[in-house]
mmCIF file of N, CA, C and O in Angstrom:
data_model
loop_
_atom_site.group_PDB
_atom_site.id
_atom_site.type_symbol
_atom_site.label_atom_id
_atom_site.label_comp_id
_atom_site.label_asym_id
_atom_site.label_seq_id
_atom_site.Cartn_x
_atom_site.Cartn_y
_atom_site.Cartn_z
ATOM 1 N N UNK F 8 -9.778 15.296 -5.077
ATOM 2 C CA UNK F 8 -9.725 14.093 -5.911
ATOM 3 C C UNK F 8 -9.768 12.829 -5.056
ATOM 4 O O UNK F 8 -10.482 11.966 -5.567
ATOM 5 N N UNK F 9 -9.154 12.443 -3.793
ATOM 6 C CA UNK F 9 -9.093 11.929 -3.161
ATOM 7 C C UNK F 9 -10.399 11.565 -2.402
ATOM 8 O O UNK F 9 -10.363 10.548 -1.710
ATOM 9 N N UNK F 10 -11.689 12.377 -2.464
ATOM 10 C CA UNK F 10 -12.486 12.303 -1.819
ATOM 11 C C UNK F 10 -13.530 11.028 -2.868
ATOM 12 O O UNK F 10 -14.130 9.967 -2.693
ATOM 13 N N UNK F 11 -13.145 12.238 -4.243
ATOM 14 C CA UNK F 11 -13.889 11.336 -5.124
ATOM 15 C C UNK F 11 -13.911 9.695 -5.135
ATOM 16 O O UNK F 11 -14.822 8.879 -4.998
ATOM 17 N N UNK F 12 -12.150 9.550 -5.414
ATOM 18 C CA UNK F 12 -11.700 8.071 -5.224
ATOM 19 C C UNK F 12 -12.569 7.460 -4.166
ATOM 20 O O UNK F 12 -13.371 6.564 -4.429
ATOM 21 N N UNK F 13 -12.409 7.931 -3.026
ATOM 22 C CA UNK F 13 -12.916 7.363 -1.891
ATOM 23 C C UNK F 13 -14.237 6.967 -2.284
ATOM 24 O O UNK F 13 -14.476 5.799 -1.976
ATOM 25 N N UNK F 14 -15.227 7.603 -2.902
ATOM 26 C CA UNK F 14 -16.605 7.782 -3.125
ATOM 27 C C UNK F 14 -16.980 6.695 -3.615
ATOM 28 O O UNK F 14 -17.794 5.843 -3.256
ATOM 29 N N UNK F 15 -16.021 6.854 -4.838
ATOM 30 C CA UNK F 15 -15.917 5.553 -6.131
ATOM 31 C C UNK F 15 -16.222 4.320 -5.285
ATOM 32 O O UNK F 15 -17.309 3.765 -5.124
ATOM 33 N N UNK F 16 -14.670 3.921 -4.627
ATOM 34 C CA UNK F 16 -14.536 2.715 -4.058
ATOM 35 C C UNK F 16 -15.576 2.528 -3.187
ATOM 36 O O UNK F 16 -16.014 1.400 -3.411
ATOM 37 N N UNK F 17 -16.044 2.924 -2.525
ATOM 38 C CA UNK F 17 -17.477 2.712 -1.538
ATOM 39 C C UNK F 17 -19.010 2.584 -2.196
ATOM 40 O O UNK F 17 -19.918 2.066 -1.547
ATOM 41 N N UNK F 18 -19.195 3.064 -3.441
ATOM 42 C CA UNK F 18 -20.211 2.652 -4.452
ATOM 43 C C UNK F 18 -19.734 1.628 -4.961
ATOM 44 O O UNK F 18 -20.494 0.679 -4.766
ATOM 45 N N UNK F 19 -18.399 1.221 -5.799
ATOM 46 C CA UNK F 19 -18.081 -0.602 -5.590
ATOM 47 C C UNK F 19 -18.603 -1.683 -5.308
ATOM 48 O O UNK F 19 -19.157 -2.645 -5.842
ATOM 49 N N UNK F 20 -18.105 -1.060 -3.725
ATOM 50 C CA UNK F 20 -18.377 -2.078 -2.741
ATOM 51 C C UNK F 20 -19.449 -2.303 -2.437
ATOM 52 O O UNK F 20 -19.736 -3.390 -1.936
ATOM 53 N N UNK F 21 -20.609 -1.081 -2.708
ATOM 54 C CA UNK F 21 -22.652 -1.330 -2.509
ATOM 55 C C UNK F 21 -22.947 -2.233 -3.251
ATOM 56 O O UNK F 21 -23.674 -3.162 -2.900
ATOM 57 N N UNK F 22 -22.356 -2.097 -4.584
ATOM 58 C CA UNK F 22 -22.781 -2.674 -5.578
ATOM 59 C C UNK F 22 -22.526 -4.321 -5.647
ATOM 60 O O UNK F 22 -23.463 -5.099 -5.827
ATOM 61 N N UNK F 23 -20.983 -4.811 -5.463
ATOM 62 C CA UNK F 23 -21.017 -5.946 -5.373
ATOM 63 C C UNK F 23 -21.622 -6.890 -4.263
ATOM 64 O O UNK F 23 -21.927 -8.082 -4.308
ATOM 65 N N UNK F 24 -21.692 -5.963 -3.259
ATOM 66 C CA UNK F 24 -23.001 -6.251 -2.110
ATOM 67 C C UNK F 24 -24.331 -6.876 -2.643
ATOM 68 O O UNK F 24 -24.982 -7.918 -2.708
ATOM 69 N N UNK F 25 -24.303 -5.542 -2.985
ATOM 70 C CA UNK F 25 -25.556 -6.111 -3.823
ATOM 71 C C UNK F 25 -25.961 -7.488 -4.676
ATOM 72 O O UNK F 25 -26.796 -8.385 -4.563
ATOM 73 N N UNK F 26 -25.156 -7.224 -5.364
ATOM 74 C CA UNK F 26 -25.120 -8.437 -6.624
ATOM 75 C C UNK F 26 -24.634 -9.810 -5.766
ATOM 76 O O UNK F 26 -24.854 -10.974 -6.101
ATOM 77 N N UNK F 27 -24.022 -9.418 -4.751
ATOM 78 C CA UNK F 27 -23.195 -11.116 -4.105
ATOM 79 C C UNK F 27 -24.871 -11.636 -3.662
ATOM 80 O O UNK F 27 -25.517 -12.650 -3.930
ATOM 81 N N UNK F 28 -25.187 -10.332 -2.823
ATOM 82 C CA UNK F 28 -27.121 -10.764 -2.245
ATOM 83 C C UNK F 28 -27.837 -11.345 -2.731
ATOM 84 O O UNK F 28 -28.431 -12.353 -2.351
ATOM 85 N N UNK F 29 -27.903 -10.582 -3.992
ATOM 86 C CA UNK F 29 -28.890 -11.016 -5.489
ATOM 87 C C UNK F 29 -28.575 -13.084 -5.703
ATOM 88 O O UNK F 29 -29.383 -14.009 -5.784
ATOM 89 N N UNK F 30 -27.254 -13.062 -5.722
ATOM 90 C CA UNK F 30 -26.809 -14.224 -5.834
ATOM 91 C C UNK F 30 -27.167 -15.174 -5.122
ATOM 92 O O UNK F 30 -27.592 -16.204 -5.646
ATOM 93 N N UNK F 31 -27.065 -15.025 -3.690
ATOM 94 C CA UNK F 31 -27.165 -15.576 -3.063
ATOM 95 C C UNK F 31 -28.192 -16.115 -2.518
ATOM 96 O O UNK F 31 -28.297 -17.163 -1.880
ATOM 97 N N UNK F 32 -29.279 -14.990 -2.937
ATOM 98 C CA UNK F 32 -30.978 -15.845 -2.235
ATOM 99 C C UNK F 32 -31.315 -16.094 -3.973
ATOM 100 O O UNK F 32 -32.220 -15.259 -4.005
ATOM 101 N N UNK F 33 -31.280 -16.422 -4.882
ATOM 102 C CA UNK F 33 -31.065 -17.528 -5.822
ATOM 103 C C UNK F 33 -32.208 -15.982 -6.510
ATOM 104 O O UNK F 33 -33.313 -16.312 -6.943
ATOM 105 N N UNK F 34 -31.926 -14.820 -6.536
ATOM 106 C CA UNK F 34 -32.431 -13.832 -7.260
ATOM 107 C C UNK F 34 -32.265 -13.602 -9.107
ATOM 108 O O UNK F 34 -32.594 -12.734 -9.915
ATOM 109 N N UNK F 35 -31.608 -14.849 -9.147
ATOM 110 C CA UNK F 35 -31.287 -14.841 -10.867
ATOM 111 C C UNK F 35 -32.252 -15.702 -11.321
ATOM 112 O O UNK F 35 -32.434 -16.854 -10.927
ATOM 113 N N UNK F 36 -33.097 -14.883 -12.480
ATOM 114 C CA UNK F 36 -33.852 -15.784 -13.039
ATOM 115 C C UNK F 36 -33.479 -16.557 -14.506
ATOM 116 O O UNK F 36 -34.006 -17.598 -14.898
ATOM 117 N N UNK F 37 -32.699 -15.976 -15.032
ATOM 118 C CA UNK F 37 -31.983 -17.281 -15.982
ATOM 119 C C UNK F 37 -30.247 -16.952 -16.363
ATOM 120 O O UNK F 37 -29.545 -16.066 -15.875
ATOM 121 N N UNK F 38 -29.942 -17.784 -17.190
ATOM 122 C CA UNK F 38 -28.770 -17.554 -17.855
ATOM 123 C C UNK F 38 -27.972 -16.534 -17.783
ATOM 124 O O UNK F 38 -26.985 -16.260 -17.100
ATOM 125 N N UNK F 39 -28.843 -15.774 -18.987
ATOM 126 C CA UNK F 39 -28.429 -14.284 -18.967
ATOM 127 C C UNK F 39 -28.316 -13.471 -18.329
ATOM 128 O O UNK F 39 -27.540 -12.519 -18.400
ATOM 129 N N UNK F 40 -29.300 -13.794 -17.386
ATOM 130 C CA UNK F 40 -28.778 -12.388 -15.771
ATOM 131 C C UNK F 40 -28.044 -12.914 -14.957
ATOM 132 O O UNK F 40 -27.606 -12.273 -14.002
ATOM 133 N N UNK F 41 -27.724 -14.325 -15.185
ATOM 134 C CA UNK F 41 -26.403 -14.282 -14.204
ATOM 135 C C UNK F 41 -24.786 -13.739 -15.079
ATOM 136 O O UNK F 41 -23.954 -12.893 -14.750
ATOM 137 N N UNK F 42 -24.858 -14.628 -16.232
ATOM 138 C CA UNK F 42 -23.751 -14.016 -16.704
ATOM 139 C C UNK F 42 -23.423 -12.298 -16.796
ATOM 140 O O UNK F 42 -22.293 -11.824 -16.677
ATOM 141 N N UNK F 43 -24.751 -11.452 -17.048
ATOM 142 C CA UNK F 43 -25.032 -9.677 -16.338
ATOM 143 C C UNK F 43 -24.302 -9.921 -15.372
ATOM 144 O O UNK F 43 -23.132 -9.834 -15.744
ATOM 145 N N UNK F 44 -24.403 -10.268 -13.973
ATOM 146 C CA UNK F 44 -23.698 -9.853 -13.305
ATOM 147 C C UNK F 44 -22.743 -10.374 -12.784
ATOM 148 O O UNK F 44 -22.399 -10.105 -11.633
ATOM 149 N N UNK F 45 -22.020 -11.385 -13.689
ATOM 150 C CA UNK F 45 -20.765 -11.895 -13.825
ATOM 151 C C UNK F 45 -19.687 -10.869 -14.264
ATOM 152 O O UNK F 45 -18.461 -10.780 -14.193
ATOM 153 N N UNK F 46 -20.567 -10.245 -14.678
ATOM 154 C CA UNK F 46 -19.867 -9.650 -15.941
ATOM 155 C C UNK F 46 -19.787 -8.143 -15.164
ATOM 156 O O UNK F 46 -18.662 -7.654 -15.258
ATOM 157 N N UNK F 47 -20.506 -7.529 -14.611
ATOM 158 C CA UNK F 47 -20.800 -6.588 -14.200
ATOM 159 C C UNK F 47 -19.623 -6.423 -12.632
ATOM 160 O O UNK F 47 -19.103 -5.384 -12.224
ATOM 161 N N UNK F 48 -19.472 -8.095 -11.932
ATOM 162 C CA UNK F 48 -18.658 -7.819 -11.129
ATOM 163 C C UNK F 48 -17.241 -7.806 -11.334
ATOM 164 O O UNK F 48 -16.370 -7.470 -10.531
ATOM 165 N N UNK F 49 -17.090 -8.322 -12.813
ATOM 166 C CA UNK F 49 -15.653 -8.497 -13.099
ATOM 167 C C UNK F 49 -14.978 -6.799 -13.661
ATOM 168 O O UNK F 49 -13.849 -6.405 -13.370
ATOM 169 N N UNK F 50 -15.994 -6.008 -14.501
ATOM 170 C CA UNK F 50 -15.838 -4.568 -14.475
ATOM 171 C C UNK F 50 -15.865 -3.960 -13.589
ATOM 172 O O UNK F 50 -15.462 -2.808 -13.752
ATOM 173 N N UNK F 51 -16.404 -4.405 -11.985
ATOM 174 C CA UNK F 51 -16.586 -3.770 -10.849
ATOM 175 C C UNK F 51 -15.028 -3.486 -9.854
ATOM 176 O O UNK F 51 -14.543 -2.526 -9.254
ATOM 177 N N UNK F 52 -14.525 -5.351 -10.185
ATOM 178 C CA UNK F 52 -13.109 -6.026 -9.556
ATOM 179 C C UNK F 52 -11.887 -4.792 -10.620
ATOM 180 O O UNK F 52 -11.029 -4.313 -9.879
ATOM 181 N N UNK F 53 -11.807 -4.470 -11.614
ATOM 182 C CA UNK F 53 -11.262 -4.098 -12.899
ATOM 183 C C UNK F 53 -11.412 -2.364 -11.923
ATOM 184 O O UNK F 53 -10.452 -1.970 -11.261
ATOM 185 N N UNK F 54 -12.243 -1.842 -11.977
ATOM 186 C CA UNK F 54 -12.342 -0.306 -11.211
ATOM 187 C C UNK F 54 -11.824 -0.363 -10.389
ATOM 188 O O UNK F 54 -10.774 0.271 -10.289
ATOM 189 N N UNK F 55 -12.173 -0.947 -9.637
ATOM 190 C CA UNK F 55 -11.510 -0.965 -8.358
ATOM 191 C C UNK F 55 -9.781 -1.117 -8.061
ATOM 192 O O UNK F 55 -8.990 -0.475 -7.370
ATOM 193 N N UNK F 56 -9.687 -2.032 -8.752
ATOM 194 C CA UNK F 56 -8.269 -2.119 -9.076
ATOM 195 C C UNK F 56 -7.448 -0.455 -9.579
ATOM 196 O O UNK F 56 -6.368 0.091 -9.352
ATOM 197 N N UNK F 57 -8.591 -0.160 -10.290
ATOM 198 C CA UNK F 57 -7.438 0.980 -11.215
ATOM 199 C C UNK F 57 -8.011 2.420 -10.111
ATOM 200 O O UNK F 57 -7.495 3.537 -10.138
ATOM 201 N N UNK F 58 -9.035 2.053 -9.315
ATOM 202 C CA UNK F 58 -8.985 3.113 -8.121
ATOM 203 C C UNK F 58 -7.888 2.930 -7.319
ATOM 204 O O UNK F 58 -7.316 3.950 -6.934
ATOM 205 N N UNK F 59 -7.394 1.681 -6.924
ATOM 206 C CA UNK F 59 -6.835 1.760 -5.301
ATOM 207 C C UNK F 59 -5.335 1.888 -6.357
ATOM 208 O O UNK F 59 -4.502 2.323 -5.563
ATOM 209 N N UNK F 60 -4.726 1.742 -7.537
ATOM 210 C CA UNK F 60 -3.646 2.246 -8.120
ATOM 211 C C UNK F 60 -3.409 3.822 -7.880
ATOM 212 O O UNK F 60 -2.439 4.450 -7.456
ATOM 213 N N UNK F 61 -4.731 4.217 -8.338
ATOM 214 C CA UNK F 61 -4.713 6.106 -8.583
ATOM 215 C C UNK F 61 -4.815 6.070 -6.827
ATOM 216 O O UNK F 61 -3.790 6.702 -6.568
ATOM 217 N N UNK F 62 -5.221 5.835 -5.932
ATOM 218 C CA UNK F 62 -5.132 6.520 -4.690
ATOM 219 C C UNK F 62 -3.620 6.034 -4.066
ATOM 220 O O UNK F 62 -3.125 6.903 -3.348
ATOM 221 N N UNK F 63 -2.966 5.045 -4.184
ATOM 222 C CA UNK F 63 -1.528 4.515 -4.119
ATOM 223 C C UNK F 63 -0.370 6.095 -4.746
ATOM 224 O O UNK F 63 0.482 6.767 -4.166
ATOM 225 N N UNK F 64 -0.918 6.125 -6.100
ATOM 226 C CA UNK F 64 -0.253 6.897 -6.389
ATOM 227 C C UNK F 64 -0.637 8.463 -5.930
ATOM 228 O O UNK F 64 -0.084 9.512 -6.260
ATOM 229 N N UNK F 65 -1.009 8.390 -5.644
ATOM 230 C CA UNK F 65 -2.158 10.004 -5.220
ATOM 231 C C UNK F 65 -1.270 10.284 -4.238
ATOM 232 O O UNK F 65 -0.690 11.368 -4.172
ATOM 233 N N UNK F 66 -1.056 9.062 -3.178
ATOM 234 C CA UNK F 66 -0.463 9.107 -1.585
ATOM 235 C C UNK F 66 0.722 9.547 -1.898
ATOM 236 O O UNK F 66 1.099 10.619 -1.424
ATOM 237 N N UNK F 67 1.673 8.688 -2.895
ATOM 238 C CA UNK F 67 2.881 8.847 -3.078
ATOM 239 C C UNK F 67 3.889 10.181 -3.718
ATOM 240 O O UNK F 67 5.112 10.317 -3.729
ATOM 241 N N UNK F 68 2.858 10.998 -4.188
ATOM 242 C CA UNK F 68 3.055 12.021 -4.583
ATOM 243 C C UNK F 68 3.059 13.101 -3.399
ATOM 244 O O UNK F 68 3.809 14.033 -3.112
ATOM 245 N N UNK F 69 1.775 12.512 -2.781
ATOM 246 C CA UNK F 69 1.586 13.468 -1.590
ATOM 247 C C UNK F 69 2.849 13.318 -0.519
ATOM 248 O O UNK F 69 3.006 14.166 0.359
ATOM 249 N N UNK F 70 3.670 12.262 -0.648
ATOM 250 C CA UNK F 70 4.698 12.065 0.188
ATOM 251 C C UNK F 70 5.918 12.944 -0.385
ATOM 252 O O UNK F 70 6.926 13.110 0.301
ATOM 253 N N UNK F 71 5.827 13.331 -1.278
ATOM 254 C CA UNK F 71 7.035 13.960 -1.894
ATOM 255 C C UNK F 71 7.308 15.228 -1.764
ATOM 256 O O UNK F 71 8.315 15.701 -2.290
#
């Protein structure tokens, strides 16, 4: 399970790579695809969060 997590969080992190890139060389062509991946990084920030909880707790169990 732990491996998975790991997996998760490292596809994340491609992704908002990605999208920060996209951003950054002015790859949005209107409105709507920026708010896409406004939106897309705030569900990205939201996973991630509830990954590094489940691997917190994953550890803590494993300590017991």
């Amino acid at each position: 399970l732990m491996d998975i997590v790991t997996y998760l969080q490292k596809a994340i992190q491609e992704r908002r790579a990605e999208i920060s890139e996209t951003l950054m060389s002015s790859g949005v062509g209107d409105m709507s695809q920026y708010q896409n991946f406004m939106g897309q990084v705030s569900a990205l920030a939201f996973m991630e969060q509830t990954l590094s909880k489940i691997k917190t707790n994953m550890e803590t169990l494993d300590d017991d």
